Short mmCIF file of C-alpha atoms in Angstrom, two decimals:
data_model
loop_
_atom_site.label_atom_id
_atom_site.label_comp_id
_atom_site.label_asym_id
_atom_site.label_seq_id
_atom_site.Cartn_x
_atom_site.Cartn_y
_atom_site.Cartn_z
CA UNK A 30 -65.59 -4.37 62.21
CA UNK A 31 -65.65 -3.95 66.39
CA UNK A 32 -65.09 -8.12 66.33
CA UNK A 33 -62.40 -7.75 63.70
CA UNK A 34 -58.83 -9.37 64.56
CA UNK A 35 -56.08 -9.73 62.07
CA UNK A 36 -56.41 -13.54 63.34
CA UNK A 37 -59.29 -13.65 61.26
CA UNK A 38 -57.19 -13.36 58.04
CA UNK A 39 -54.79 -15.75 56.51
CA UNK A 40 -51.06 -15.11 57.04
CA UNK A 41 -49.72 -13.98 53.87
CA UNK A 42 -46.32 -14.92 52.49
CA UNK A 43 -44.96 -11.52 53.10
CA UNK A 44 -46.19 -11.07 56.07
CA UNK A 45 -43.82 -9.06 58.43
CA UNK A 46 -42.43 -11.57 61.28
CA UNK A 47 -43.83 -10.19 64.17
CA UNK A 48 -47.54 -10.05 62.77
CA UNK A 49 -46.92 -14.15 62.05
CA UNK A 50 -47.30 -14.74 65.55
CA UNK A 51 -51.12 -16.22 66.39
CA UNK A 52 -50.87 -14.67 69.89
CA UNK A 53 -49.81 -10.70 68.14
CA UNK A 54 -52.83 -11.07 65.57
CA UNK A 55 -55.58 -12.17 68.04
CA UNK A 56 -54.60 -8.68 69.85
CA UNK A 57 -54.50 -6.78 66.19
CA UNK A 58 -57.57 -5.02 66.23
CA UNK A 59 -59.17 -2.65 63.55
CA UNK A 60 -58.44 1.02 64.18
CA UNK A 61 -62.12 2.94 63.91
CA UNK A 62 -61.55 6.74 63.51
CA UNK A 63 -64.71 9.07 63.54
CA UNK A 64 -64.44 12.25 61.43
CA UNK A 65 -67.54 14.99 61.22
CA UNK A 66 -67.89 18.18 60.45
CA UNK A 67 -68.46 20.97 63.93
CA UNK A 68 -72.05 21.52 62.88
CA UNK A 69 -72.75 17.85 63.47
CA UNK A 70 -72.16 19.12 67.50
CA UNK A 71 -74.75 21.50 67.24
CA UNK A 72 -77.34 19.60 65.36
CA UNK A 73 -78.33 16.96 67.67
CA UNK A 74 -75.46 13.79 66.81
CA UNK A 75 -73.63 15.56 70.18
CA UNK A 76 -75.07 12.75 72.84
CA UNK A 77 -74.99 10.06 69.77
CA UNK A 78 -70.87 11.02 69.44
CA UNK A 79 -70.45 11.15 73.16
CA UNK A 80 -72.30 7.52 73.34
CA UNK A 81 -69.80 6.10 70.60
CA UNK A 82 -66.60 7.99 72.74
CA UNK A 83 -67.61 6.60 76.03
CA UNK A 84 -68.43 3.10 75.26
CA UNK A 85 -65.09 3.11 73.08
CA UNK A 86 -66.80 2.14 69.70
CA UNK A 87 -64.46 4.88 67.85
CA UNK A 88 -60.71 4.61 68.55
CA UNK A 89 -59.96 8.39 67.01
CA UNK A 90 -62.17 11.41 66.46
CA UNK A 91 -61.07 13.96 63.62
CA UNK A 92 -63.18 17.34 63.50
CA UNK A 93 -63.18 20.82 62.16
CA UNK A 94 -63.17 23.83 63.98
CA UNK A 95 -65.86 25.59 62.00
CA UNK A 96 -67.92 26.18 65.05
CA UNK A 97 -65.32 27.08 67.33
CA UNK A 98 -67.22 30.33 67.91
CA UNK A 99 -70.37 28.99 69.80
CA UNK A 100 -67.98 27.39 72.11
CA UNK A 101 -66.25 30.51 73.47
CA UNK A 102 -69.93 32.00 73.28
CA UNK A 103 -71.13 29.29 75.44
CA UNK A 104 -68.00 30.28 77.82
CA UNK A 105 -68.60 33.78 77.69
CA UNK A 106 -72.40 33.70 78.98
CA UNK A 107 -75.09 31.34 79.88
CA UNK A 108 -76.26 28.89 77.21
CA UNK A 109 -79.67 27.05 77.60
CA UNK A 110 -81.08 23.75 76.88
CA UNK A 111 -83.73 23.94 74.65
CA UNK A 112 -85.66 21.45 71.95
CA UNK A 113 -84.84 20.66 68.81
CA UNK A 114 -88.30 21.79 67.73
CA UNK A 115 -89.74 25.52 68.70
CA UNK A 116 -91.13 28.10 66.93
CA UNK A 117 -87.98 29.46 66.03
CA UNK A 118 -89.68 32.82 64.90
CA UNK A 119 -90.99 33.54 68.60
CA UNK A 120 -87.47 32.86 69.93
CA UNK A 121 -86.23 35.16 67.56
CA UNK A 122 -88.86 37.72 68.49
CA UNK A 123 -87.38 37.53 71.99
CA UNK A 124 -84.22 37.93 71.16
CA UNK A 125 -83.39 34.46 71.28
CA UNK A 126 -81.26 31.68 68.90
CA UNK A 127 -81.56 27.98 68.47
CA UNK A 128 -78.05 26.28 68.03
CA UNK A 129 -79.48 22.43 67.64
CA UNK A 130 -81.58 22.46 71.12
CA UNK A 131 -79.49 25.02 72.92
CA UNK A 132 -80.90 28.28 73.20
CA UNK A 133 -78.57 31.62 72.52
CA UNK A 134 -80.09 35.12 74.30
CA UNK A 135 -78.87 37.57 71.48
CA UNK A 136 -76.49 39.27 74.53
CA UNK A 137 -74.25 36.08 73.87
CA UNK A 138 -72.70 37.28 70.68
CA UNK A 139 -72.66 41.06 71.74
CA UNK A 140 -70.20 39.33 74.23
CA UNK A 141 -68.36 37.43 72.08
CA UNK A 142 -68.05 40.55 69.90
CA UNK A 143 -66.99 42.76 72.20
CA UNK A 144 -64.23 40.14 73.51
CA UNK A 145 -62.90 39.29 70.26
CA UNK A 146 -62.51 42.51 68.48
CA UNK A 147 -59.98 43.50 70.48
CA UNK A 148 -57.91 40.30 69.34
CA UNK A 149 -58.72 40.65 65.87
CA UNK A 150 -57.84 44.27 66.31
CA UNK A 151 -54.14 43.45 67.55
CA UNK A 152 -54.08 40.77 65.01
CA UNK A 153 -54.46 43.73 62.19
CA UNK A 154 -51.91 45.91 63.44
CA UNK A 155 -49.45 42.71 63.41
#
């Protein structure tokens, strides 16, 4: 697909004009878009998407929002590198939370709590 040129296919008989030109389909390439769900982020693909991005092996990324949350929380207070496997009961005994390898000290969401109430507050009385 990354080799793919519309030179590589026969011209049809219908084939719009400008795409009959041998020069215009050697330079046709395939379009690769890359669509995943937020969680993908957090679960470890994060270095394996930003390997694709920066070596230009996807053309177009489409993603949710669903974890939009853990990145203003990761704004709002330090976030830590962790590993994708720890005893996630000890972490939680210390008031710690895994997100993939990055590690959440339970003050994090108090913070993003306490700065987005207010906005969901106003939103209410709109």
């Amino acid at each position: 697909m990354l080799e793919w040129r519309l030179s590589d296919e026969p011209i049809k008989e219908d084939e719009d004009e400008e795409l009959k030109d041998e020069n215009v389909r050697k330079n046709y390439k395939c379009k690769i878009f890359l669509g995943y769900t937020s969680n993908l982020i957090s679960s470890g693909l994060r270095e394996t998407i930003k390997f694709l991005v920066k070596n230009k092996l996807v053309d177009c990324i489409v993603t949710t929002a669903g974890g939009v949350e853990e990145d203003f929380i990761k704004c709002l207070a330090p976030t830590y590198m962790g590993d994708f496997h720890v005893d996630d009961k000890s972490y939680r005994k210390n008031g710690l939370n895994r997100i993939g390898n990055m590690v959440v000290p339970n003050d994090n969401y108090c913070k993003f709590e306490d700065w987005i109430m207010p906005i969901f507050d106003e939103m209410w009385k709109e």
